[in-house]
mmCIF file with all atom_site columns, C-alpha atoms and ligand atoms in Angstrom:
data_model
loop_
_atom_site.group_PDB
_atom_site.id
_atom_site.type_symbol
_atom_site.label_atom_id
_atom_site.label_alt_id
_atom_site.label_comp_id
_atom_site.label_asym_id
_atom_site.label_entity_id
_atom_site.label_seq_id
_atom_site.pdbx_PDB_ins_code
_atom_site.Cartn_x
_atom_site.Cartn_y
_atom_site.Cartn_z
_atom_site.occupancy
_atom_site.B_iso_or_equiv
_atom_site.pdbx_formal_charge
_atom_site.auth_seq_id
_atom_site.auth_comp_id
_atom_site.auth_asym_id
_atom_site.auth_atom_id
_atom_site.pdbx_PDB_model_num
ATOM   1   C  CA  . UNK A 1 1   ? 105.284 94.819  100.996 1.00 58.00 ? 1   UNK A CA  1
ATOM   2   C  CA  . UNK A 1 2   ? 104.718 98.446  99.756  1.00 92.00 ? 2   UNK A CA  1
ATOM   3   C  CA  . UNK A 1 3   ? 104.262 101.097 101.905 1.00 98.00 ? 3   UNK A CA  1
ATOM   4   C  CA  . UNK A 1 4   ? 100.708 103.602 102.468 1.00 98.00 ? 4   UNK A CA  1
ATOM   5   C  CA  . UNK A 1 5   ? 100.403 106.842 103.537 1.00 98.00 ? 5   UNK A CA  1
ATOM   6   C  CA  . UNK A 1 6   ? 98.403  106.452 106.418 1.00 98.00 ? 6   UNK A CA  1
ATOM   7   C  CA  . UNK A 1 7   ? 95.347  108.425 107.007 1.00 98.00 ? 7   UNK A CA  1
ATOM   8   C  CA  . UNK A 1 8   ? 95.683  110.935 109.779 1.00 98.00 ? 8   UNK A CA  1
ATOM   9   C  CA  . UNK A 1 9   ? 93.158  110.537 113.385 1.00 95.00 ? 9   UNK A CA  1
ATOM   10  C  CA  . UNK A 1 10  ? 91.915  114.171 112.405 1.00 98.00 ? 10  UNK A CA  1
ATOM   11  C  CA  . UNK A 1 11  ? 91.038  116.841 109.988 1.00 98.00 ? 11  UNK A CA  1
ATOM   12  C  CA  . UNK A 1 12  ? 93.478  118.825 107.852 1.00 98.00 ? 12  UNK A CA  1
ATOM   13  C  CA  . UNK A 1 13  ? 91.891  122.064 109.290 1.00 98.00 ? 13  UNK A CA  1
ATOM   14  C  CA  . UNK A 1 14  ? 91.989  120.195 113.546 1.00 98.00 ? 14  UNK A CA  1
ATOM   15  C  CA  . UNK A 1 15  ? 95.248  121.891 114.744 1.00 98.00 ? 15  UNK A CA  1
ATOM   16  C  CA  . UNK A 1 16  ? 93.869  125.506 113.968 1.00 98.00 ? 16  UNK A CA  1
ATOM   17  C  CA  . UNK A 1 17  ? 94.559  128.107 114.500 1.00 98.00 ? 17  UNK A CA  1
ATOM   18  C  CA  . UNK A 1 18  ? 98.514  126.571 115.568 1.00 98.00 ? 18  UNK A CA  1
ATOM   19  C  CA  . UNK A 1 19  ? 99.151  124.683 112.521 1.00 98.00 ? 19  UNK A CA  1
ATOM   20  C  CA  . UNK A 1 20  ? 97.198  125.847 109.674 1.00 98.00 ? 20  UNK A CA  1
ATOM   21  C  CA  . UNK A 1 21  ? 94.902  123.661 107.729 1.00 98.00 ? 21  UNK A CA  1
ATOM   22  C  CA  . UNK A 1 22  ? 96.864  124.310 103.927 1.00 98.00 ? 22  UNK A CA  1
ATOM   23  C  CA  . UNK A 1 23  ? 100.314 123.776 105.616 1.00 98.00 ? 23  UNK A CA  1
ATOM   24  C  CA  . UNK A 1 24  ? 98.673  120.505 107.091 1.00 98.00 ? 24  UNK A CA  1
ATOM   25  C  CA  . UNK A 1 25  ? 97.203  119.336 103.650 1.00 98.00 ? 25  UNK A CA  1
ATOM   26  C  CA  . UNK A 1 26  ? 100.332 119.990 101.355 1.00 98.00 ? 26  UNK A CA  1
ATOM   27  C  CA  . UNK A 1 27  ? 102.342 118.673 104.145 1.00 98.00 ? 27  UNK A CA  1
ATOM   28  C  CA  . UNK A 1 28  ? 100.345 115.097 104.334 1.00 98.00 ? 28  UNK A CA  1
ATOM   29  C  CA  . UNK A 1 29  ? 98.838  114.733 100.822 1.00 98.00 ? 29  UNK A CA  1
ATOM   30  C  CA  . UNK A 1 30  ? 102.093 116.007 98.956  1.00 98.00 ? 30  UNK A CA  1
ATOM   31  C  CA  . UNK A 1 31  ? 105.443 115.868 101.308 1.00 98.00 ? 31  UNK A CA  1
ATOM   32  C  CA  . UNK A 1 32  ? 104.385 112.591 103.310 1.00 98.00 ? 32  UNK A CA  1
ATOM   33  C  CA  . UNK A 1 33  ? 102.481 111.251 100.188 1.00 98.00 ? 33  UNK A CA  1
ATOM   34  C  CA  . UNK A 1 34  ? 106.336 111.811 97.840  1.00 98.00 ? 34  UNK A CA  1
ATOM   35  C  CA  . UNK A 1 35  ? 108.174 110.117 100.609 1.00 98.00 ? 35  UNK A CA  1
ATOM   36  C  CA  . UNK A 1 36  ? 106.031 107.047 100.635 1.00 98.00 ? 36  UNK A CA  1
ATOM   37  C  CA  . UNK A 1 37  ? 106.226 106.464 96.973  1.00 98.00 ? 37  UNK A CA  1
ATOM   38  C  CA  . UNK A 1 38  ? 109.745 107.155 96.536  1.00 97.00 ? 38  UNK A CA  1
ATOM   39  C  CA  . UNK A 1 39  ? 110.526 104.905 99.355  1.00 97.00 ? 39  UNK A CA  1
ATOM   40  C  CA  . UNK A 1 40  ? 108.596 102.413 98.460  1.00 97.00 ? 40  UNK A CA  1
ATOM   41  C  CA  . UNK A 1 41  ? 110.308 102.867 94.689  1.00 97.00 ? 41  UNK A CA  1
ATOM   42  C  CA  . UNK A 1 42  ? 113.700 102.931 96.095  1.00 95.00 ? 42  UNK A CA  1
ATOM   43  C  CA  . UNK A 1 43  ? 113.293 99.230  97.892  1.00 95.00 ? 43  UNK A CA  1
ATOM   44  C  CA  . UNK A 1 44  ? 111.624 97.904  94.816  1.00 95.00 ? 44  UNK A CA  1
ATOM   45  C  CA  . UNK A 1 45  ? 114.337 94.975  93.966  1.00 93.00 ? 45  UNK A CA  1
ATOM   46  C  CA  . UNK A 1 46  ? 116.415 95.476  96.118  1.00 93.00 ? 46  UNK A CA  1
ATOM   47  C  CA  . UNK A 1 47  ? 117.291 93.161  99.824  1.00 92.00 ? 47  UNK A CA  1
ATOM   48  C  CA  . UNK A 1 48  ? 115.035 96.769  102.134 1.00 93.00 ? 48  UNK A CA  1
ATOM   49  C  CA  . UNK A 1 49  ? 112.106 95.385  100.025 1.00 93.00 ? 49  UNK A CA  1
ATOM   50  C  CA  . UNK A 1 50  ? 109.726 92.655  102.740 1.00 93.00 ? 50  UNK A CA  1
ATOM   51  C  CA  . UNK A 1 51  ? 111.585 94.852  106.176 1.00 94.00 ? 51  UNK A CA  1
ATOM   52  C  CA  . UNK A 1 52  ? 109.744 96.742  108.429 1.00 96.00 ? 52  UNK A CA  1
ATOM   53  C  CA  . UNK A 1 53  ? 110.386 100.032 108.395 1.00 96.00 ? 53  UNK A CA  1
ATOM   54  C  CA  . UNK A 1 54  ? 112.327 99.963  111.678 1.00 96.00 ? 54  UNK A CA  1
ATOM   55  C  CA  . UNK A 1 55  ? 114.904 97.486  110.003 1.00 95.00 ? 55  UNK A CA  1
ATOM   56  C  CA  . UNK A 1 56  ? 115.175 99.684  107.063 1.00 95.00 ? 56  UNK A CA  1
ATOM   57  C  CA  . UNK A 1 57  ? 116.341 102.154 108.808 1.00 96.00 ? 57  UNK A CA  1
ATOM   58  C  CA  . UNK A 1 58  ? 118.693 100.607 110.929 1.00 93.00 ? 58  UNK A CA  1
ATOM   59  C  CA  . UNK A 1 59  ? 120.310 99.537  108.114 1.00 87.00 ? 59  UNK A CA  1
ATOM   60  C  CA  . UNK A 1 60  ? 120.019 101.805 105.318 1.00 76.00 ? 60  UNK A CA  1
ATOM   61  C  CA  . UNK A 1 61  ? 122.757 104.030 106.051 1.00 71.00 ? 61  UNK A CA  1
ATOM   62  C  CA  . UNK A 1 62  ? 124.366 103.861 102.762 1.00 80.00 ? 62  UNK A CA  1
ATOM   63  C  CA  . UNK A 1 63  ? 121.769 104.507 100.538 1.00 89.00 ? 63  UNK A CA  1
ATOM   64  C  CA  . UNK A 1 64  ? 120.585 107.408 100.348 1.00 94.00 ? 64  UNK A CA  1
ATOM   65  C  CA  . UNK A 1 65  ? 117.537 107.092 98.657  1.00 95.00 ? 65  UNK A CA  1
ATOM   66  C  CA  . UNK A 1 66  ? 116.309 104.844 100.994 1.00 95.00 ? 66  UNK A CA  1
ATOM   67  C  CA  . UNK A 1 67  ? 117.560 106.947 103.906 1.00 96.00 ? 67  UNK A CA  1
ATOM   68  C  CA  . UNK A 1 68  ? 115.988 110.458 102.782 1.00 97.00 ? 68  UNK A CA  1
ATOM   69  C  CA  . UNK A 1 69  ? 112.521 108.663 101.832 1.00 97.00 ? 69  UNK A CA  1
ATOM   70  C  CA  . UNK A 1 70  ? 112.683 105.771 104.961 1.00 97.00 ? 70  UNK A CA  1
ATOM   71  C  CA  . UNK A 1 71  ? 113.135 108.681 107.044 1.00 97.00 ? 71  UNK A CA  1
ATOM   72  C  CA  . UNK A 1 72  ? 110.815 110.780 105.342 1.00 98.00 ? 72  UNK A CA  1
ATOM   73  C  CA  . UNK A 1 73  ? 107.854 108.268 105.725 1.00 98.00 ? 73  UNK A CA  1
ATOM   74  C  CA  . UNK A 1 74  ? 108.360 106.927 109.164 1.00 98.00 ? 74  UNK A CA  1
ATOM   75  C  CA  . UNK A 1 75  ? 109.485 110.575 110.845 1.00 98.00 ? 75  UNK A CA  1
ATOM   76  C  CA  . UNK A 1 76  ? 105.720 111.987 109.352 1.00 98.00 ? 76  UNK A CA  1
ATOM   77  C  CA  . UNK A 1 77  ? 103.935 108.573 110.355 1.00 98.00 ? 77  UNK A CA  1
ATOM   78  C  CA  . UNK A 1 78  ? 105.337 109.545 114.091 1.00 98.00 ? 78  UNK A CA  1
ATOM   79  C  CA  . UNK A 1 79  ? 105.025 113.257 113.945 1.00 98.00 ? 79  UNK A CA  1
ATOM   80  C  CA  . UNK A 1 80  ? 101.122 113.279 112.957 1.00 98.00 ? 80  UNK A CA  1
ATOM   81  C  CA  . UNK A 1 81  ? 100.217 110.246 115.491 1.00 98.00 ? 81  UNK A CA  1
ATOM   82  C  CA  . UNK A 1 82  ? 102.409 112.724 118.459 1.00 98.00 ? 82  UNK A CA  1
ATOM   83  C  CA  . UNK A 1 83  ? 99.091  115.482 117.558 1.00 98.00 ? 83  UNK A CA  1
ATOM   84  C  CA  . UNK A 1 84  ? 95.970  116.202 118.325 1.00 97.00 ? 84  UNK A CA  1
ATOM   85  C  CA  . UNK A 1 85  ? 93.679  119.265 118.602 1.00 97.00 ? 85  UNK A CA  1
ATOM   86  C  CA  . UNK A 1 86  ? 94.062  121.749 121.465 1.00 95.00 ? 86  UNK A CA  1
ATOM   87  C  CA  . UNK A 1 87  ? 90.982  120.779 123.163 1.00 91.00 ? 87  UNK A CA  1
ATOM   88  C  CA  . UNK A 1 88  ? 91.594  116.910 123.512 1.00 92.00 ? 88  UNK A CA  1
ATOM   89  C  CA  . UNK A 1 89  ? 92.704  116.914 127.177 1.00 88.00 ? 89  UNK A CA  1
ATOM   90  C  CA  . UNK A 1 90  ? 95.954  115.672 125.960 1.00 90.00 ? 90  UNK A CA  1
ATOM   91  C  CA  . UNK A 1 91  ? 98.703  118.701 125.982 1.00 87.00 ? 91  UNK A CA  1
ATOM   92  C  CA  . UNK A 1 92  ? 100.085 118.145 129.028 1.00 93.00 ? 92  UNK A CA  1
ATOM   93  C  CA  . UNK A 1 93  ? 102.414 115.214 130.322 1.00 96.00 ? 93  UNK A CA  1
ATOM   94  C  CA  . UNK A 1 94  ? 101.380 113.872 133.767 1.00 95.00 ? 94  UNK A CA  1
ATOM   95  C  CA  . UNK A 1 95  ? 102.409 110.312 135.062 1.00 94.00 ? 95  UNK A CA  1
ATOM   96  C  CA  . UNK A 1 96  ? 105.762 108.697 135.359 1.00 96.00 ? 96  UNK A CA  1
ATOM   97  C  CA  . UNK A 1 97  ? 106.708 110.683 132.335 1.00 97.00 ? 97  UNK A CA  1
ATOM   98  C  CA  . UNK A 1 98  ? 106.229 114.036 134.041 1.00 98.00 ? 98  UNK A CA  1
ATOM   99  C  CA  . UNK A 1 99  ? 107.883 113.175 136.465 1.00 97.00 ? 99  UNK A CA  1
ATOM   100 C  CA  . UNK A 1 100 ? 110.950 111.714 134.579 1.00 98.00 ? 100 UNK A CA  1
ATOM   101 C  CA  . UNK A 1 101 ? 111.004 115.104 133.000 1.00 98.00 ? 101 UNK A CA  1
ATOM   102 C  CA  . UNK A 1 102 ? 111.173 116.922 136.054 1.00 98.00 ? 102 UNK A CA  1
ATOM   103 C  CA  . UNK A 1 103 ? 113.845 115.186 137.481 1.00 97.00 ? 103 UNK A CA  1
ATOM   104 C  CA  . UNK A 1 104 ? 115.958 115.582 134.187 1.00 98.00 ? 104 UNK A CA  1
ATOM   105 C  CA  . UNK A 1 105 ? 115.015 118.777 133.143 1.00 98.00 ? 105 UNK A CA  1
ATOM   106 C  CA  . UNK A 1 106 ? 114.143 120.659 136.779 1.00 98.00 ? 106 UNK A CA  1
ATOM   107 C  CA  . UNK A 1 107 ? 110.276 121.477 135.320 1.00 98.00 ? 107 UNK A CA  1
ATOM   108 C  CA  . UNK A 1 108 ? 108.350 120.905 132.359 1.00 98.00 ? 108 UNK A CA  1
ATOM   109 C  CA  . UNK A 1 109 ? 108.595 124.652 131.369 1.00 98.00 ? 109 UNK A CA  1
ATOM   110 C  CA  . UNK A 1 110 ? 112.544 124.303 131.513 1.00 98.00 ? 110 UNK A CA  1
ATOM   111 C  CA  . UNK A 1 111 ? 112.265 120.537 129.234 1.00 98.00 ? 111 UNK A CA  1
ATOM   112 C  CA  . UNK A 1 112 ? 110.348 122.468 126.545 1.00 98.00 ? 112 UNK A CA  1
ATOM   113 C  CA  . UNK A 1 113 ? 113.025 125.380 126.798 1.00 98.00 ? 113 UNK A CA  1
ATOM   114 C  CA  . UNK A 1 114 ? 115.705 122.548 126.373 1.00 98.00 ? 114 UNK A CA  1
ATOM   115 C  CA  . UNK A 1 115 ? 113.559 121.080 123.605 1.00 98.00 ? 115 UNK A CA  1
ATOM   116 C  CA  . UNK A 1 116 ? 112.867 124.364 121.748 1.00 98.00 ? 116 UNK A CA  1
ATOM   117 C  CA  . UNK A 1 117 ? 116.545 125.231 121.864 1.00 98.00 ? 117 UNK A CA  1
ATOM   118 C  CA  . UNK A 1 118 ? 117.436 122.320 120.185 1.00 98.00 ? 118 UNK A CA  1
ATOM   119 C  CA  . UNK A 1 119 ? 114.931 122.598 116.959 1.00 98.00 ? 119 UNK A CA  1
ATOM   120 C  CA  . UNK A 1 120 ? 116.381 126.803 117.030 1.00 98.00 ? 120 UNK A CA  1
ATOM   121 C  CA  . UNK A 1 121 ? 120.138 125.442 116.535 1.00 97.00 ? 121 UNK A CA  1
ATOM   122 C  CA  . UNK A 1 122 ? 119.316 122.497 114.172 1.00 95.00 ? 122 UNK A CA  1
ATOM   123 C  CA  . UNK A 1 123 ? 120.726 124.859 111.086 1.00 94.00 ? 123 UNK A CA  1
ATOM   124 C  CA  . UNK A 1 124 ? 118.298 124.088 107.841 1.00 96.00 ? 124 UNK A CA  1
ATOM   125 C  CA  . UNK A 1 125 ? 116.231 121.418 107.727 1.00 97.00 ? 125 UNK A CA  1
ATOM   126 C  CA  . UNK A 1 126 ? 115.816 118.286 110.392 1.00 98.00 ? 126 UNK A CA  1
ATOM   127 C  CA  . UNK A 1 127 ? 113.964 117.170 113.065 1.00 98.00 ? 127 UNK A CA  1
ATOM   128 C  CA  . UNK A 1 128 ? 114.367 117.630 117.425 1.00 98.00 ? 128 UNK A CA  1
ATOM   129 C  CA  . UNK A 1 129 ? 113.959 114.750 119.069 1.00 98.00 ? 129 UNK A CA  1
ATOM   130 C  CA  . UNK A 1 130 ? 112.668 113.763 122.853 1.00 98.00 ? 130 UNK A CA  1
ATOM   131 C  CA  . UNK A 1 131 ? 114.260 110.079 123.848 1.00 98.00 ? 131 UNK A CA  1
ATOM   132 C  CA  . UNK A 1 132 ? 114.247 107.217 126.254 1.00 98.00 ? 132 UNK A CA  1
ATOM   133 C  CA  . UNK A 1 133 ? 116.774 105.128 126.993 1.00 96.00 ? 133 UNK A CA  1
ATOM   134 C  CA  . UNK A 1 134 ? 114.756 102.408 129.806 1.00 95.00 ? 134 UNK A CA  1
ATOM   135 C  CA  . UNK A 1 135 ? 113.278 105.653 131.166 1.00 95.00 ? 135 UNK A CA  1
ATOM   136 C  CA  . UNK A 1 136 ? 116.230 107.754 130.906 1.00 96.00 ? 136 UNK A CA  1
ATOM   137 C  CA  . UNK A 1 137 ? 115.143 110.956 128.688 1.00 98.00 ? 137 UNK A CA  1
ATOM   138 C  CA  . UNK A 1 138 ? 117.438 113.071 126.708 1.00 98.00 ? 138 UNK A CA  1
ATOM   139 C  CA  . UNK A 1 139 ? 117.203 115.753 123.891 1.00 98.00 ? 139 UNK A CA  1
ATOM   140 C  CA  . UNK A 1 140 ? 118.853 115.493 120.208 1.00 98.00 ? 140 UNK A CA  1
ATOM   141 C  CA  . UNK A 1 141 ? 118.508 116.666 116.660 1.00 98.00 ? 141 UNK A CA  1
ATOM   142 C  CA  . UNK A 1 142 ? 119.277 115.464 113.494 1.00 97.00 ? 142 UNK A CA  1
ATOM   143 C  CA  . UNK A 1 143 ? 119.531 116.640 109.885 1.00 97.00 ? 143 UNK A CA  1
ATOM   144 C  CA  . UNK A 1 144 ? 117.425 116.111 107.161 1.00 97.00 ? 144 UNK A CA  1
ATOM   145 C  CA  . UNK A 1 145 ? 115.057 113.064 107.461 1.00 97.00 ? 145 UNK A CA  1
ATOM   146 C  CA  . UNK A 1 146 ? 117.330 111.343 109.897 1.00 97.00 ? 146 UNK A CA  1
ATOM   147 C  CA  . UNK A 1 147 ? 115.966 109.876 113.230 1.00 97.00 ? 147 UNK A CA  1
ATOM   148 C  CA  . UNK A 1 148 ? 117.055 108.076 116.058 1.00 97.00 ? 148 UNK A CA  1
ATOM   149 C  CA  . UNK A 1 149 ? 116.424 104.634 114.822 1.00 97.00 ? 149 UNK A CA  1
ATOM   150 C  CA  . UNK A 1 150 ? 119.462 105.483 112.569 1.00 96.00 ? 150 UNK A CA  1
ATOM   151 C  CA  . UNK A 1 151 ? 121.833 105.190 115.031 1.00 90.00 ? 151 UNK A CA  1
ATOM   152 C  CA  . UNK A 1 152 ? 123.055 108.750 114.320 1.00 90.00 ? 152 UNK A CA  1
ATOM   153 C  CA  . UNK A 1 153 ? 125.947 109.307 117.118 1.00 91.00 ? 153 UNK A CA  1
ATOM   154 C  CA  . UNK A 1 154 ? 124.796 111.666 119.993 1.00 94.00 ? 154 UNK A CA  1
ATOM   155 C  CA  . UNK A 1 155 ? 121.091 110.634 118.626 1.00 96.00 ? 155 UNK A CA  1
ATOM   156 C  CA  . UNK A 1 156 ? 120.311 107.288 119.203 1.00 95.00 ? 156 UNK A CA  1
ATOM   157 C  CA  . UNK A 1 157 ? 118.001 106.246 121.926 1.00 97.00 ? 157 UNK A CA  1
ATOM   158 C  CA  . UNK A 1 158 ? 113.915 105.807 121.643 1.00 97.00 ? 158 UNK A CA  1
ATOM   159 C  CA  . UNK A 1 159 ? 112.238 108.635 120.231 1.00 98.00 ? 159 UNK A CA  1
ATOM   160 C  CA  . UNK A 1 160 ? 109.024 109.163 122.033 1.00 98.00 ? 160 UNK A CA  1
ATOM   161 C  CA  . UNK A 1 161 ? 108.625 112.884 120.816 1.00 98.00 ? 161 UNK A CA  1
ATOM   162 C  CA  . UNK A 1 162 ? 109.602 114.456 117.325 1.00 98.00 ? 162 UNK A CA  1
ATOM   163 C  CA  . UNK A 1 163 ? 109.173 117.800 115.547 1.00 98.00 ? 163 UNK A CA  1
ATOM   164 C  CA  . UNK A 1 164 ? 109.652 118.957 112.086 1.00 98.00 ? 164 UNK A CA  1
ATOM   165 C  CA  . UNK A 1 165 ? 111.386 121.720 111.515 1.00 98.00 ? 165 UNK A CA  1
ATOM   166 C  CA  . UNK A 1 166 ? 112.161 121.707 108.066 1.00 98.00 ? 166 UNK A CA  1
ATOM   167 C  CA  . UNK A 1 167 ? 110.477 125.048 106.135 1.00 97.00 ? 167 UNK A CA  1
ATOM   168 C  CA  . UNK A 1 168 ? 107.603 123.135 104.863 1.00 97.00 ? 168 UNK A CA  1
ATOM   169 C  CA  . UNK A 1 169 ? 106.386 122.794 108.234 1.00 98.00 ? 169 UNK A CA  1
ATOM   170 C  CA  . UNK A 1 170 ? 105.869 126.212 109.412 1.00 98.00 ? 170 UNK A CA  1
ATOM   171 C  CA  . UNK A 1 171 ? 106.748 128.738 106.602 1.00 97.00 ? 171 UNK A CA  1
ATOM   172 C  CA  . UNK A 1 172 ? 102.806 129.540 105.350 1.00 97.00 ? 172 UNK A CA  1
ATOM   173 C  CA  . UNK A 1 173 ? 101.927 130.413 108.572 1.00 97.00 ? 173 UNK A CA  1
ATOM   174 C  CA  . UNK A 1 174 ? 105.112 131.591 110.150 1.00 97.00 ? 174 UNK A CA  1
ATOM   175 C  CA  . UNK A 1 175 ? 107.451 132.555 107.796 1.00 96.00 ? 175 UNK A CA  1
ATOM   176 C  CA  . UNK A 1 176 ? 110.650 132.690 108.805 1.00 95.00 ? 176 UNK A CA  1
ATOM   177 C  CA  . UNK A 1 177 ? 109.386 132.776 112.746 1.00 95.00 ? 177 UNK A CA  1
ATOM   178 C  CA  . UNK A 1 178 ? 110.957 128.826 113.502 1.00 97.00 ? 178 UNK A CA  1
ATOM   179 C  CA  . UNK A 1 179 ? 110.466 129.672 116.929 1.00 98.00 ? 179 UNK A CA  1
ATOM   180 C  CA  . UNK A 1 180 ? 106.580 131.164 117.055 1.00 98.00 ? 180 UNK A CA  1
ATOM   181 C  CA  . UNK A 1 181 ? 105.682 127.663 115.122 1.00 98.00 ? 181 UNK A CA  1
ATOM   182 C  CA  . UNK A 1 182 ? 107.299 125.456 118.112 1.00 98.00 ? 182 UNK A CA  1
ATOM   183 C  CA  . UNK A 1 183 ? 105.728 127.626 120.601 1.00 98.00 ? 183 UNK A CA  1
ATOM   184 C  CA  . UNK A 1 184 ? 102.518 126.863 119.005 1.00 98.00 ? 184 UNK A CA  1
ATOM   185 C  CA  . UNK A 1 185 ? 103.182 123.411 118.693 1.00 98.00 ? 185 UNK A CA  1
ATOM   186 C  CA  . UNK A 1 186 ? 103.002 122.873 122.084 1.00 98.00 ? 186 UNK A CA  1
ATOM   187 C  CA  . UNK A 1 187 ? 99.026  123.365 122.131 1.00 97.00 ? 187 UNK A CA  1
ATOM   188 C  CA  . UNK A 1 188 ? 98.333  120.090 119.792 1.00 98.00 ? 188 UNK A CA  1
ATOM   189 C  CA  . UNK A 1 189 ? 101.326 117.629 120.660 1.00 98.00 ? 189 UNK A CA  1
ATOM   190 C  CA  . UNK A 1 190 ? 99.004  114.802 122.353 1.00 98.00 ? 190 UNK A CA  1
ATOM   191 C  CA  . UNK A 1 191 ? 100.993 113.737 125.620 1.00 98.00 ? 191 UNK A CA  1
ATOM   192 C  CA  . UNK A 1 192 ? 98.910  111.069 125.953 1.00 97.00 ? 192 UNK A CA  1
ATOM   193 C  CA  . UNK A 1 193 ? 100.441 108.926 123.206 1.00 98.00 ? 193 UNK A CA  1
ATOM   194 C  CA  . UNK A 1 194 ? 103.966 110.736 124.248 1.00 98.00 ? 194 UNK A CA  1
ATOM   195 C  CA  . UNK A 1 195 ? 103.496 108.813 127.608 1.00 97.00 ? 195 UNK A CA  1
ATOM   196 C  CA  . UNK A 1 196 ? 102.438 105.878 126.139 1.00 97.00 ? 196 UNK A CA  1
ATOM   197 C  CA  . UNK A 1 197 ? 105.684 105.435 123.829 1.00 98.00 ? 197 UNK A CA  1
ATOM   198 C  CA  . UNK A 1 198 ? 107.634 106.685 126.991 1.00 98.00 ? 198 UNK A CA  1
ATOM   199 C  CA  . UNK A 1 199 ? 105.891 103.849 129.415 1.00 96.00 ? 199 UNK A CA  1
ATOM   200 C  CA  . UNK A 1 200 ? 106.860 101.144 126.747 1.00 96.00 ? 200 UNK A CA  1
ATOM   201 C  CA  . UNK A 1 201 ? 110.589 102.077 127.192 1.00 96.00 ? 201 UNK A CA  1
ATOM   202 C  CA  . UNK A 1 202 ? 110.533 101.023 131.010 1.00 93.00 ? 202 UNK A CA  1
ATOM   203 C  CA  . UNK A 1 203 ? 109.250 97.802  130.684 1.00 73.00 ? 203 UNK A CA  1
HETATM 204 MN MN1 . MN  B 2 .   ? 107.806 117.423 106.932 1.00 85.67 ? 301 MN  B MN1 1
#
């Protein structure tokens, strides 16, 4: 079983004017695209090569081939199905999962302050996380092209939100700015599959 790069629900140029439509292209045809192919070289041969990506990860600690480019391809696979554009009626939680975030967090404006201030402090490149633990939510980070389904300490329950905030994700648009590009962000993440991933950690 090799791995694809899977073909995203909308256009490059969708999430305009937040995330620009060149910064979505490279990102997707080249980033996402490298991952893929390295992962899928790295597990050529070898006993990751027939998993599912879920039980690569959980057990590719070690190598880190497999860990960089595992976590590469399934962190992208997750971050472009957690978007859509502005317009679709979809950015804004409502449901059980709003209200599991305003019992955690107080209000959804002080979750995404929570959330934000973890993807400012992640120093270089990583990822900040929303989780579920049976309904339970928490905030993490990690570095690099690590995720949740790693087991990382501190970092470990379901991910049912995820952004990217290495440079490649923002810096066209945003330069340095980290923190303009998650405001942004905000307008295309699609609650709607957010809530769905969040409803199938309470069942
Ligand atoms: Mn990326």
């Amino acid at each position: 079983m090799t791995f694809e790069l899977p073909t995203l629900d909308y256009s490059y140029d969708a999430l305009e004017p937040h995330l620009d439509s060149l910064t979505m292209e490279i990102h997707h045809s080249k980033h996402h695209a490298g991952y893929t192919s390295k992962l899928n070289a790295a597990i050529k041969g070898t006993e990751h090569e027939g998993r599912s990506i879920e039980e690569i990860l959980n057990k590719c600690a070690e190598n880190a081939a497999v860990r960089n480019n595992g976590g590469g391809y399934w962190n992208h696979c997750f971050f472009w199905e957690s978007m859509s554009p502005a317009d679709s009626g979809n950015s804004s939680p409502s449901g059980k999962l709003l209200a599991s975030i305003e019992a955690k967090f107080g209000s959804f404006d002080e979750f995404k302050a929570a959330f934000k201030a973890s993807a400012m402090t992640r120093f270089g490149s990583g990822w900040a996380w929303l989780c579920s633990n049976n309904g339970e939510l928490s905030i993490c980070s990690s570095p690099n092209q690590d995720n949740p389904l790693m087991n990382i300490e501190g970092c470990s329950d379901t991910p049912i939100l995820g952004i990217d905030v290495w440079e490649h994700a923002y810096y066209k648009k945003y330069g340095p700015g980290r923190g303009d590009y998650v405001d942004a962000w905000w307008n295309v993440v699609n609650w709607a599959v957010v809530e769905d991933r969040f409803n199938s950690t309470t069942q």
